[in-house]
């Protein structure tokens, strides 16, 4: 099972809480929207990634589990 | 009488057979005289024939048609076949040509495809620009009372992204004509929130021909990887801009000759429309109308759009106008597309005007890489692909514009309100 971090770009309103909680995987673009450089979430960051997903005020941050 | 542009193209026209210079739609009787009656093909037979023909979707995604039909045929319930004739690409005119002049060919294919996947109805969404009047399609429907599935007609809303398939589904379900976050894609959950088959009109017209004449006939034209013929809307610096039907494998120079030849030496070709790619003219002339050739220079044919840019025009200014149009056409739903395309468009305009900072090009390239893939639909992907190719092909002009004021003539690439004349291909 591979775990991917995704943004629903329609729902995202650039609150940027995800960047505060998960700077290891997310940075901001020049307009304040989250840029995910690598969608793959390593196991050691799963806890932080789940916290970031829970914190998103518009539920735009998603963790997707994909069969390999 | 055979139109002059068909000389040197044996086996053509297929889709455009019987099209005269009158400008009116072919009647059902005329259509049957040219193509014969629609044969009965079982769903299995039809999908097998489509598969062996190698037909791919003509809306721009190049997806194998048989695979799509098979997926829908195995769904437990399908709501409809939606014929996506939105054709919101300003430089494309082929779908409106088919729907207004050759409606029975599209409807034949639609009825067959609906039967093949068990769709209980057909919805035709038709674009309104450039003479896209629904009257001829309405008349064609009235002439076919015995069609096994009901066919209804919906006027397509305006806007570049309104033709994107999730936007079409959203609109038909009563929402605004804006893309939605996918998945689910239409084949999973579309019209009436059930699996939906969505096809381009040209794809269905090709289905109607394969059903009649078989896959072997279909493969008599084209290459083994890209069999058959395609409708190409050719515009720009050519004598007779319009829609032409040509075989895959045709050299680029023969495509331009079909459109009456070039009106001046060319600087570049835009292949694939506004989500497409600029190719330097010298490089383009060595290409054929084939996916492998186009892929070798990072192109795809898209929905069959080719724009010739003459040396008297400026590719940078044309590209700036197009990216400005694409930025304005963003649905405004996704931040990276809304703000990113606007910023890219303003920067490209500054570069074209020769007033940009020396590092501006690198900033545009970084923005393009960052914006790509970050919309719900492919609008930012197509727009950034277009601009990256412009920066690449017109890099000489970027340097020159910093030194001298550009005095090029506007080439008038259509931006909003299509200006491509329909079907010059019909002239004799």
Short mmCIF file of C-alpha atoms in Angstrom, two decimals:
data_model
loop_
_atom_site.label_atom_id
_atom_site.label_comp_id
_atom_site.label_asym_id
_atom_site.label_seq_id
_atom_site.Cartn_x
_atom_site.Cartn_y
_atom_site.Cartn_z
CA UNK A 1 0.00 0.00 0.00
CA UNK A 2 1.37 3.39 -0.99
CA UNK A 3 0.14 6.55 0.70
CA UNK A 4 -0.16 9.78 -1.22
CA UNK A 5 -0.83 13.31 -0.09
CA UNK A 6 -3.10 15.33 -2.37
CA UNK A 7 -4.85 18.67 -2.46
CA UNK A 8 -8.35 19.18 -3.79
CA UNK A 9 -7.49 22.46 -5.55
CA UNK A 10 -11.13 23.57 -5.77
CA UNK A 11 -11.64 23.23 -2.03
CA UNK A 12 -8.27 24.76 -1.06
CA UNK A 13 -8.49 28.39 0.10
CA UNK A 14 -4.84 28.89 0.97
CA UNK A 15 -5.23 28.91 4.74
CA UNK A 16 -1.76 27.32 4.75
CA UNK A 17 -2.14 25.45 8.03
CA UNK A 18 -0.79 22.38 6.25
CA UNK A 19 2.51 24.12 5.58
CA UNK A 20 2.85 25.00 9.25
CA UNK A 21 2.24 21.40 10.29
CA UNK A 22 4.06 19.56 7.53
CA UNK A 23 6.88 21.68 6.07
CA UNK A 24 8.75 18.45 5.32
CA UNK A 25 6.41 17.76 2.37
CA UNK A 26 4.58 20.99 1.67
CA UNK A 27 5.74 24.48 0.74
CA UNK A 28 3.86 27.51 -0.50
CA UNK A 29 3.85 28.83 -4.03
CA UNK A 30 4.13 32.55 -4.80
CA UNK A 31 0.38 32.96 -4.27
CA UNK A 32 0.15 31.19 -0.94
CA UNK A 33 -1.19 27.85 -2.16
CA UNK A 34 0.34 24.55 -1.04
CA UNK A 35 2.85 22.87 -3.33
CA UNK A 36 3.47 19.21 -2.64
CA UNK A 37 6.83 18.29 -4.11
CA UNK A 38 6.49 14.60 -3.50
CA UNK A 39 3.06 13.05 -3.00
CA UNK A 40 4.55 9.96 -1.41
CA UNK A 41 4.27 10.06 2.39
CA UNK A 42 7.08 8.17 4.15
CA UNK A 43 5.91 6.11 7.14
CA UNK A 44 7.74 8.29 9.68
CA UNK A 45 5.73 11.34 8.57
CA UNK A 46 2.32 9.64 8.59
CA UNK A 47 1.38 11.02 12.00
CA UNK A 48 2.18 14.61 11.00
CA UNK A 49 0.45 14.16 7.64
CA UNK A 50 -2.72 12.98 9.35
CA UNK A 51 -2.60 15.97 11.68
CA UNK A 52 -2.28 18.32 8.70
CA UNK A 53 -5.23 16.63 6.98
CA UNK A 54 -7.36 17.00 10.13
CA UNK A 55 -6.36 20.65 10.52
CA UNK A 56 -7.36 21.80 7.03
CA UNK A 57 -10.38 24.11 7.51
CA UNK A 58 -11.80 23.29 4.06
CA UNK A 59 -10.99 19.55 4.08
CA UNK A 60 -8.90 20.13 0.95
CA UNK A 61 -5.90 18.08 2.06
CA UNK A 62 -6.39 14.39 1.38
CA UNK A 63 -4.49 11.22 2.12
CA UNK A 64 -5.06 8.62 -0.56
CA UNK A 65 -4.14 5.01 -0.13
CA UNK A 66 -3.23 3.33 -3.37
CA UNK A 67 -2.51 -0.35 -3.90
CA UNK A 68 1.01 -0.73 -5.32
CA UNK B 1 -16.57 17.05 -58.88
CA UNK B 2 -13.59 16.31 -56.69
CA UNK B 3 -12.35 19.36 -54.75
CA UNK B 4 -8.82 20.39 -55.75
CA UNK B 5 -7.44 19.85 -52.25
CA UNK B 6 -8.10 16.12 -52.52
CA UNK B 7 -5.65 15.62 -55.36
CA UNK B 8 -2.87 13.34 -54.19
CA UNK B 9 -5.00 11.99 -51.35
CA UNK B 10 -6.47 8.69 -52.63
CA UNK B 11 -9.19 7.13 -50.52
CA UNK B 12 -10.40 10.49 -49.25
CA UNK B 13 -12.76 12.01 -48.31
CA UNK B 14 -14.41 9.56 -45.97
CA UNK B 15 -16.13 11.61 -43.27
CA UNK B 16 -16.55 14.58 -45.58
CA UNK B 17 -17.79 12.49 -48.52
CA UNK B 18 -20.81 14.05 -50.21
CA UNK B 19 -20.28 17.47 -48.64
CA UNK B 20 -21.07 20.07 -51.29
CA UNK B 21 -20.49 23.80 -51.51
CA UNK B 22 -24.05 24.76 -50.56
CA UNK B 23 -23.36 25.18 -46.87
CA UNK B 24 -26.50 23.27 -45.89
CA UNK B 25 -26.76 20.02 -43.99
CA UNK B 26 -26.84 16.69 -45.80
CA UNK B 27 -30.33 15.20 -45.65
CA UNK B 28 -30.91 11.65 -44.47
CA UNK B 29 -31.56 10.52 -48.07
CA UNK B 30 -28.33 12.12 -49.31
CA UNK B 31 -26.42 10.66 -46.38
CA UNK B 32 -27.72 7.16 -47.13
CA UNK B 33 -26.94 7.57 -50.81
CA UNK B 34 -23.29 8.34 -49.96
CA UNK B 35 -22.74 5.87 -47.12
CA UNK B 36 -25.49 3.27 -47.50
CA UNK B 37 -27.83 2.02 -44.78
CA UNK B 38 -26.67 1.57 -41.23
CA UNK B 39 -25.97 -2.14 -40.77
CA UNK B 40 -27.02 -4.00 -37.67
CA UNK B 41 -23.99 -4.80 -35.52
CA UNK B 42 -24.30 -6.48 -32.13
CA UNK B 43 -22.58 -4.62 -29.27
CA UNK B 44 -19.90 -7.28 -29.18
CA UNK B 45 -19.28 -7.15 -32.95
CA UNK B 46 -19.12 -3.37 -32.96
CA UNK B 47 -16.66 -3.10 -30.06
CA UNK B 48 -14.48 -5.83 -31.61
CA UNK B 49 -14.45 -3.99 -34.95
CA UNK B 50 -13.63 -0.67 -33.25
CA UNK B 51 -10.82 -2.34 -31.33
CA UNK B 52 -9.27 -3.85 -34.45
CA UNK B 53 -9.64 -0.56 -36.31
CA UNK B 54 -7.37 1.13 -33.75
CA UNK B 55 -9.70 4.13 -33.48
CA UNK B 56 -8.79 6.65 -30.78
CA UNK B 57 -10.88 9.49 -29.38
CA UNK B 58 -10.71 12.73 -31.36
CA UNK B 59 -11.48 15.16 -28.56
CA UNK B 60 -7.79 15.58 -27.77
CA UNK B 61 -7.02 12.79 -25.29
CA UNK B 62 -6.27 10.10 -27.91
CA UNK B 63 -7.81 7.42 -25.71
CA UNK B 64 -8.55 4.09 -27.43
CA UNK B 65 -12.28 4.16 -28.19
CA UNK B 66 -12.85 0.42 -27.83
CA UNK B 67 -11.37 0.42 -24.32
CA UNK B 68 -13.76 3.17 -23.27
CA UNK B 69 -16.73 1.36 -24.82
CA UNK B 70 -15.76 -1.88 -23.09
CA UNK B 71 -15.47 -0.19 -19.70
CA UNK B 72 -18.95 1.31 -20.02
CA UNK B 73 -20.41 -1.89 -21.49
CA UNK B 74 -19.36 -3.73 -18.34
CA UNK B 75 -20.92 -1.12 -16.01
CA UNK B 76 -24.09 -2.25 -14.24
CA UNK B 77 -25.99 0.79 -15.39
CA UNK B 78 -25.14 3.58 -17.83
CA UNK B 79 -27.14 6.83 -17.80
CA UNK B 80 -26.40 8.11 -21.29
CA UNK B 81 -24.05 8.72 -24.14
CA UNK B 82 -23.11 12.39 -24.10
CA UNK B 83 -21.85 13.71 -27.42
CA UNK B 84 -19.43 16.45 -26.43
CA UNK B 85 -19.68 18.93 -29.30
CA UNK B 86 -18.77 21.89 -27.09
CA UNK B 87 -15.65 22.60 -29.15
CA UNK B 88 -14.59 25.52 -27.00
CA UNK B 89 -11.13 25.63 -28.59
CA UNK B 90 -11.32 28.86 -30.65
CA UNK B 91 -9.07 27.50 -33.42
CA UNK B 92 -11.11 24.32 -33.98
CA UNK B 93 -14.14 24.06 -36.26
CA UNK B 94 -14.41 20.36 -37.08
CA UNK B 95 -17.07 19.34 -34.58
CA UNK B 96 -19.40 22.15 -35.59
CA UNK B 97 -18.84 21.19 -39.22
CA UNK B 98 -19.87 17.61 -38.47
CA UNK B 99 -22.88 18.55 -36.33
CA UNK B 100 -24.18 21.24 -38.69
CA UNK B 101 -23.39 19.74 -42.09
CA UNK B 102 -23.11 15.98 -41.54
CA UNK B 103 -25.41 15.37 -38.57
CA UNK B 104 -26.53 11.91 -39.69
CA UNK B 105 -23.02 10.52 -39.64
CA UNK B 106 -22.58 11.63 -36.01
CA UNK B 107 -26.07 10.44 -35.07
CA UNK B 108 -25.45 7.03 -36.68
CA UNK B 109 -22.32 6.64 -34.59
CA UNK B 110 -24.11 7.89 -31.48
CA UNK B 111 -26.96 5.40 -31.84
CA UNK B 112 -24.50 2.55 -32.40
CA UNK B 113 -22.27 3.50 -29.46
CA UNK B 114 -25.28 3.97 -27.15
CA UNK B 115 -26.48 0.49 -28.09
CA UNK B 116 -23.02 -0.98 -27.59
CA UNK B 117 -22.84 0.22 -23.97
CA UNK B 118 -26.55 -0.08 -23.11
CA UNK B 119 -27.10 3.68 -22.75
CA UNK B 120 -30.84 4.46 -22.71
CA UNK B 121 -30.45 7.98 -24.12
CA UNK B 122 -28.16 10.24 -26.11
CA UNK B 123 -27.53 13.87 -25.18
CA UNK B 124 -25.80 16.03 -27.78
CA UNK B 125 -24.12 19.12 -26.38
CA UNK B 126 -23.36 21.51 -29.18
CA UNK B 127 -21.25 24.67 -29.22
CA UNK B 128 -22.85 27.89 -30.39
CA UNK B 129 -19.93 29.81 -31.95
CA UNK B 130 -19.08 30.18 -35.65
CA UNK B 131 -22.34 29.23 -37.27
CA UNK B 132 -23.02 26.42 -34.82
CA UNK B 133 -26.78 26.69 -35.20
CA UNK B 134 -28.75 23.79 -33.74
CA UNK B 135 -31.40 24.08 -36.51
CA UNK B 136 -29.82 21.54 -38.84
CA UNK B 137 -29.29 19.07 -36.03
CA UNK B 138 -32.91 19.50 -34.93
CA UNK B 139 -34.06 18.87 -38.50
CA UNK B 140 -31.83 15.80 -38.70
CA UNK B 141 -33.32 14.41 -35.48
CA UNK B 142 -36.85 14.97 -36.79
CA UNK B 143 -35.95 12.93 -39.89
CA UNK B 144 -34.98 9.91 -37.76
CA UNK B 145 -38.07 8.96 -35.75
CA UNK B 146 -37.10 5.29 -35.73
CA UNK B 147 -33.83 5.68 -33.84
CA UNK B 148 -33.80 3.08 -31.04
CA UNK B 149 -32.71 5.56 -28.36
CA UNK B 150 -34.09 9.06 -27.69
CA UNK B 151 -31.66 11.82 -28.65
CA UNK B 152 -31.87 15.28 -27.09
CA UNK B 153 -29.99 18.46 -27.85
CA UNK B 154 -28.43 20.85 -25.33
CA UNK B 155 -26.77 24.16 -26.22
CA UNK B 156 -23.24 24.18 -24.85
CA UNK B 157 -22.40 27.04 -22.49
CA UNK B 158 -19.53 29.34 -23.47
CA UNK B 159 -16.07 29.29 -21.97
CA UNK B 160 -12.87 27.43 -22.76
CA UNK B 161 -13.15 25.05 -19.80
CA UNK B 162 -16.88 24.40 -20.32
CA UNK B 163 -16.04 21.66 -22.83
CA UNK B 164 -13.88 19.74 -20.35
CA UNK B 165 -15.69 16.49 -19.65
CA UNK B 166 -16.24 16.94 -15.92
CA UNK B 167 -17.58 20.45 -16.64
CA UNK B 168 -19.99 18.99 -19.20
CA UNK B 169 -21.26 16.49 -16.62
CA UNK B 170 -21.55 19.21 -13.97
CA UNK B 171 -23.61 21.37 -16.35
CA UNK B 172 -25.89 18.54 -17.48
CA UNK B 173 -26.54 17.71 -13.83
CA UNK B 174 -27.79 21.26 -13.24
CA UNK B 175 -24.57 22.88 -11.99
CA UNK B 176 -22.41 25.59 -13.51
CA UNK B 177 -20.30 24.54 -16.53
CA UNK B 178 -17.13 24.27 -14.46
CA UNK B 179 -14.76 21.34 -13.98
CA UNK B 180 -15.08 19.24 -10.84
CA UNK B 181 -12.45 17.51 -8.76
CA UNK B 182 -11.78 14.06 -10.26
CA UNK B 183 -12.11 11.18 -9.63
CA UNK B 184 -14.92 10.32 -10.07
CA UNK B 185 -14.57 10.61 -13.84
CA UNK B 186 -17.64 10.45 -16.09
CA UNK B 187 -17.20 6.72 -16.75
CA UNK B 188 -17.50 6.19 -13.00
CA UNK B 189 -20.09 8.82 -12.08
CA UNK B 190 -21.32 11.32 -14.64
CA UNK B 191 -24.73 12.35 -15.95
CA UNK B 192 -27.44 11.62 -13.36
CA UNK B 193 -24.47 10.55 -11.21
CA UNK B 194 -24.24 7.25 -13.06
CA UNK B 195 -21.53 5.91 -15.36
CA UNK B 196 -21.65 7.93 -18.59
CA UNK B 197 -20.07 7.48 -21.98
CA UNK B 198 -18.79 10.80 -23.32
CA UNK B 199 -17.49 11.01 -26.88
CA UNK B 200 -16.36 13.60 -29.37
CA UNK B 201 -18.53 13.97 -32.52
CA UNK B 202 -15.70 13.02 -34.87
CA UNK B 203 -15.04 9.84 -32.91
CA UNK B 204 -18.69 8.85 -33.36
CA UNK B 205 -18.62 9.73 -37.06
CA UNK B 206 -15.64 7.39 -37.41
CA UNK B 207 -17.57 4.70 -35.47
CA UNK B 208 -20.38 5.03 -38.03
CA UNK B 209 -17.91 4.38 -40.85
CA UNK B 210 -16.18 1.44 -39.16
CA UNK B 211 -19.59 -0.14 -38.47
CA UNK B 212 -20.44 0.12 -42.17
CA UNK B 213 -17.19 -0.69 -43.91
CA UNK B 214 -15.20 -2.64 -41.33
CA UNK B 215 -11.85 -2.33 -39.66
CA UNK B 216 -9.85 -3.54 -42.67
CA UNK B 217 -11.26 -0.74 -44.79
CA UNK B 218 -10.55 1.72 -41.98
CA UNK B 219 -6.91 0.66 -41.87
CA UNK B 220 -6.40 1.14 -45.62
CA UNK B 221 -5.50 4.74 -44.81
CA UNK B 222 -2.98 5.96 -42.28
CA UNK B 223 -0.07 4.23 -40.59
CA UNK B 224 -0.14 1.00 -38.61
CA UNK B 225 0.13 2.93 -35.33
CA UNK B 226 -2.32 5.62 -36.42
CA UNK B 227 -4.78 4.14 -38.87
CA UNK B 228 -7.48 6.03 -40.71
CA UNK B 229 -8.12 9.68 -41.39
CA UNK B 230 -8.57 12.73 -39.20
CA UNK B 231 -10.26 16.09 -39.43
CA UNK B 232 -7.76 18.90 -39.07
CA UNK B 233 -8.69 22.57 -38.67
CA UNK B 234 -5.93 24.49 -40.42
CA UNK B 235 -5.67 28.25 -40.00
CA UNK B 236 -3.18 31.10 -39.92
CA UNK B 237 -0.87 31.87 -42.86
CA UNK B 238 -2.56 29.56 -45.37
CA UNK B 239 -4.63 30.53 -48.42
CA UNK B 240 -7.77 28.53 -47.55
CA UNK B 241 -8.14 28.09 -43.78
CA UNK B 242 -10.75 25.53 -42.83
CA UNK B 243 -11.46 21.93 -41.94
CA UNK B 244 -9.74 19.23 -43.98
CA UNK B 245 -9.82 15.46 -43.80
CA UNK B 246 -6.41 13.88 -44.20
CA UNK B 247 -4.88 10.47 -43.67
CA UNK B 248 -2.60 9.87 -40.73
CA UNK B 249 0.97 9.75 -42.00
CA UNK B 250 0.44 12.74 -44.32
CA UNK B 251 3.50 15.03 -44.33
CA UNK B 252 3.03 18.42 -42.73
CA UNK B 253 3.81 20.17 -46.02
CA UNK B 254 0.96 18.26 -47.71
CA UNK B 255 -1.39 19.33 -44.92
CA UNK B 256 -0.54 22.98 -45.58
CA UNK B 257 -0.90 22.41 -49.34
CA UNK B 258 -4.39 21.00 -48.77
CA UNK B 259 -5.27 24.34 -47.15
CA UNK B 260 -4.20 26.17 -50.30
CA UNK B 261 -0.54 26.42 -49.35
CA UNK B 262 1.19 29.01 -47.19
CA UNK B 263 0.76 32.70 -47.91
CA UNK B 264 4.28 33.57 -46.75
CA UNK B 265 7.36 31.79 -45.39
CA UNK B 266 6.53 30.27 -42.01
CA UNK B 267 8.21 30.96 -38.70
CA UNK B 268 6.48 28.23 -36.68
CA UNK B 269 3.46 25.96 -36.43
CA UNK B 270 1.18 25.66 -33.45
CA UNK B 271 0.20 22.00 -33.25
CA UNK B 272 -2.74 20.93 -31.10
CA UNK B 273 -4.40 24.28 -30.42
CA UNK B 274 -4.01 26.42 -27.32
CA UNK B 275 -3.11 23.46 -25.14
CA UNK B 276 -0.64 22.52 -27.84
CA UNK B 277 2.95 23.18 -28.71
CA UNK B 278 4.82 25.58 -30.97
CA UNK B 279 7.23 23.88 -33.36
CA UNK B 280 9.86 25.73 -35.38
CA UNK B 281 8.80 25.75 -39.04
CA UNK B 282 11.94 24.02 -40.29
CA UNK B 283 11.52 21.24 -37.76
CA UNK B 284 7.77 20.96 -38.38
CA UNK B 285 8.16 20.34 -42.11
CA UNK B 286 9.90 17.04 -41.40
CA UNK B 287 6.95 15.74 -39.40
CA UNK B 288 4.00 13.64 -40.48
CA UNK B 289 0.48 13.69 -39.07
CA UNK B 290 1.23 10.80 -36.70
CA UNK B 291 1.48 10.50 -32.95
CA UNK B 292 5.03 9.13 -33.01
CA UNK B 293 6.31 12.03 -35.13
CA UNK B 294 4.54 14.63 -33.06
CA UNK B 295 5.66 13.03 -29.80
CA UNK B 296 9.27 13.21 -30.95
CA UNK B 297 9.03 17.02 -30.73
CA UNK B 298 6.88 17.01 -27.60
CA UNK B 299 3.58 17.56 -29.44
CA UNK B 300 0.23 15.95 -29.78
CA UNK B 301 -2.44 16.70 -32.35
CA UNK B 302 -4.99 17.58 -29.66
CA UNK B 303 -8.37 17.94 -31.26
CA UNK B 304 -6.77 18.32 -34.70
CA UNK B 305 -5.74 21.97 -34.72
CA UNK B 306 -2.90 23.38 -36.78
CA UNK B 307 -2.04 27.09 -36.94
CA UNK B 308 0.63 28.37 -39.32
CA UNK B 309 2.52 31.43 -38.13
CA UNK B 310 4.12 33.48 -40.90
CA UNK B 311 7.45 35.28 -40.62
CA UNK B 312 5.69 38.66 -40.69
CA UNK B 313 4.04 37.85 -37.35
CA UNK B 314 5.56 37.74 -33.88
CA UNK B 315 5.24 34.45 -32.03
CA UNK B 316 5.85 36.14 -28.69
CA UNK B 317 3.05 38.64 -29.07
CA UNK B 318 0.68 35.99 -30.40
CA UNK B 319 1.55 33.73 -27.48
CA UNK B 320 1.05 36.60 -25.03
CA UNK B 321 -2.43 37.21 -26.40
CA UNK B 322 -3.30 33.52 -26.21
CA UNK B 323 -2.01 33.04 -22.66
CA UNK B 324 -3.87 36.19 -21.62
CA UNK B 325 -7.02 34.62 -23.09
CA UNK B 326 -6.34 31.30 -21.33
CA UNK B 327 -5.76 33.11 -18.01
CA UNK B 328 -9.10 34.88 -18.43
CA UNK B 329 -10.73 31.55 -19.29
CA UNK B 330 -9.63 29.93 -16.03
CA UNK B 331 -12.71 28.82 -14.14
CA UNK B 332 -11.28 30.65 -11.13
CA UNK B 333 -11.84 27.65 -8.89
CA UNK B 334 -8.24 26.60 -8.20
CA UNK B 335 -5.73 29.10 -6.80
CA UNK B 336 -2.64 27.99 -8.76
CA UNK B 337 -4.55 28.30 -12.06
CA UNK B 338 -6.39 31.54 -11.15
CA UNK B 339 -3.34 33.43 -9.90
CA UNK B 340 -0.58 31.48 -11.64
CA UNK B 341 -1.86 31.83 -15.20
CA UNK B 342 -2.57 35.54 -14.60
CA UNK B 343 1.00 36.09 -13.40
CA UNK B 344 2.44 34.06 -16.26
CA UNK B 345 0.33 35.95 -18.81
CA UNK B 346 1.43 39.35 -17.44
CA UNK B 347 5.07 38.28 -17.49
CA UNK B 348 4.88 36.89 -21.02
CA UNK B 349 3.32 40.17 -22.14
CA UNK B 350 6.19 42.07 -20.54
CA UNK B 351 8.70 39.80 -22.29
CA UNK B 352 6.92 40.27 -25.64
CA UNK B 353 6.90 44.05 -25.11
CA UNK B 354 10.61 43.98 -24.37
CA UNK B 355 10.17 45.57 -20.94
CA UNK B 356 10.86 42.50 -18.80
CA UNK B 357 13.79 41.97 -16.48
CA UNK B 358 16.50 39.69 -17.89
CA UNK B 359 15.60 36.94 -15.41
CA UNK B 360 11.89 37.04 -16.25
CA UNK B 361 12.04 34.05 -18.56
CA UNK B 362 13.41 31.84 -15.78
CA UNK B 363 10.67 33.01 -13.45
CA UNK B 364 8.01 32.16 -16.05
CA UNK B 365 9.55 28.71 -16.50
CA UNK B 366 9.54 28.11 -12.74
CA UNK B 367 5.91 29.23 -12.46
CA UNK B 368 4.93 26.95 -15.35
CA UNK B 369 6.56 23.95 -13.65
CA UNK B 370 4.86 24.81 -10.35
CA UNK B 371 1.39 25.48 -11.73
CA UNK B 372 1.29 22.39 -13.93
CA UNK B 373 -0.86 19.58 -12.54
CA UNK B 374 -2.33 21.73 -9.76
CA UNK B 375 -5.79 22.36 -11.14
CA UNK B 376 -8.86 20.14 -10.89
CA UNK B 377 -8.82 19.97 -14.70
CA UNK B 378 -5.98 20.16 -17.21
CA UNK B 379 -6.38 23.87 -17.97
CA UNK B 380 -3.15 24.91 -16.22
CA UNK B 381 -1.29 21.93 -17.73
CA UNK B 382 -2.26 22.82 -21.29
CA UNK B 383 -1.66 26.55 -20.84
CA UNK B 384 1.80 26.07 -19.34
CA UNK B 385 2.80 23.53 -21.99
CA UNK B 386 1.86 26.13 -24.60
CA UNK B 387 3.94 28.87 -22.94
CA UNK B 388 6.99 26.69 -22.30
CA UNK B 389 7.06 25.81 -26.01
CA UNK B 390 6.72 29.50 -26.91
CA UNK B 391 9.71 30.42 -24.73
CA UNK B 392 11.69 27.63 -26.34
CA UNK B 393 10.80 28.21 -30.00
CA UNK B 394 10.86 32.02 -29.82
CA UNK B 395 13.97 32.39 -27.66
CA UNK B 396 15.70 34.35 -30.44
CA UNK B 397 12.79 36.83 -30.41
CA UNK B 398 13.04 37.21 -26.63
CA UNK B 399 16.60 38.46 -27.02
CA UNK B 400 15.73 40.69 -29.98
CA UNK B 401 12.77 42.27 -28.21
CA UNK B 402 15.05 43.55 -25.48
CA UNK B 403 17.06 45.44 -28.10
CA UNK B 404 14.42 46.64 -30.57
CA UNK B 405 10.77 47.52 -30.59
CA UNK B 406 8.82 44.72 -32.31
CA UNK B 407 6.93 45.90 -35.38
CA UNK B 408 5.37 42.60 -36.40
CA UNK B 409 1.89 42.42 -37.86
CA UNK B 410 -0.74 40.81 -35.61
CA UNK B 411 -1.48 37.33 -36.96
CA UNK B 412 -4.93 37.33 -35.38
CA UNK B 413 -4.93 33.99 -33.61
CA UNK B 414 -8.56 33.70 -32.53
CA UNK B 415 -9.14 34.43 -28.86
CA UNK B 416 -12.78 34.18 -27.91
CA UNK B 417 -15.40 33.99 -30.64
CA UNK B 418 -14.01 31.60 -33.20
CA UNK B 419 -12.95 33.20 -36.44
CA UNK B 420 -11.88 30.12 -38.35
CA UNK B 421 -14.00 29.90 -41.45
CA UNK B 422 -15.84 26.61 -41.57
CA UNK B 423 -15.03 23.94 -44.01
CA UNK B 424 -12.95 25.49 -46.74
CA UNK B 425 -12.38 21.80 -47.39
CA UNK B 426 -15.70 21.65 -49.14
CA UNK B 427 -14.79 24.05 -51.96
CA UNK B 428 -14.32 22.60 -55.39
#
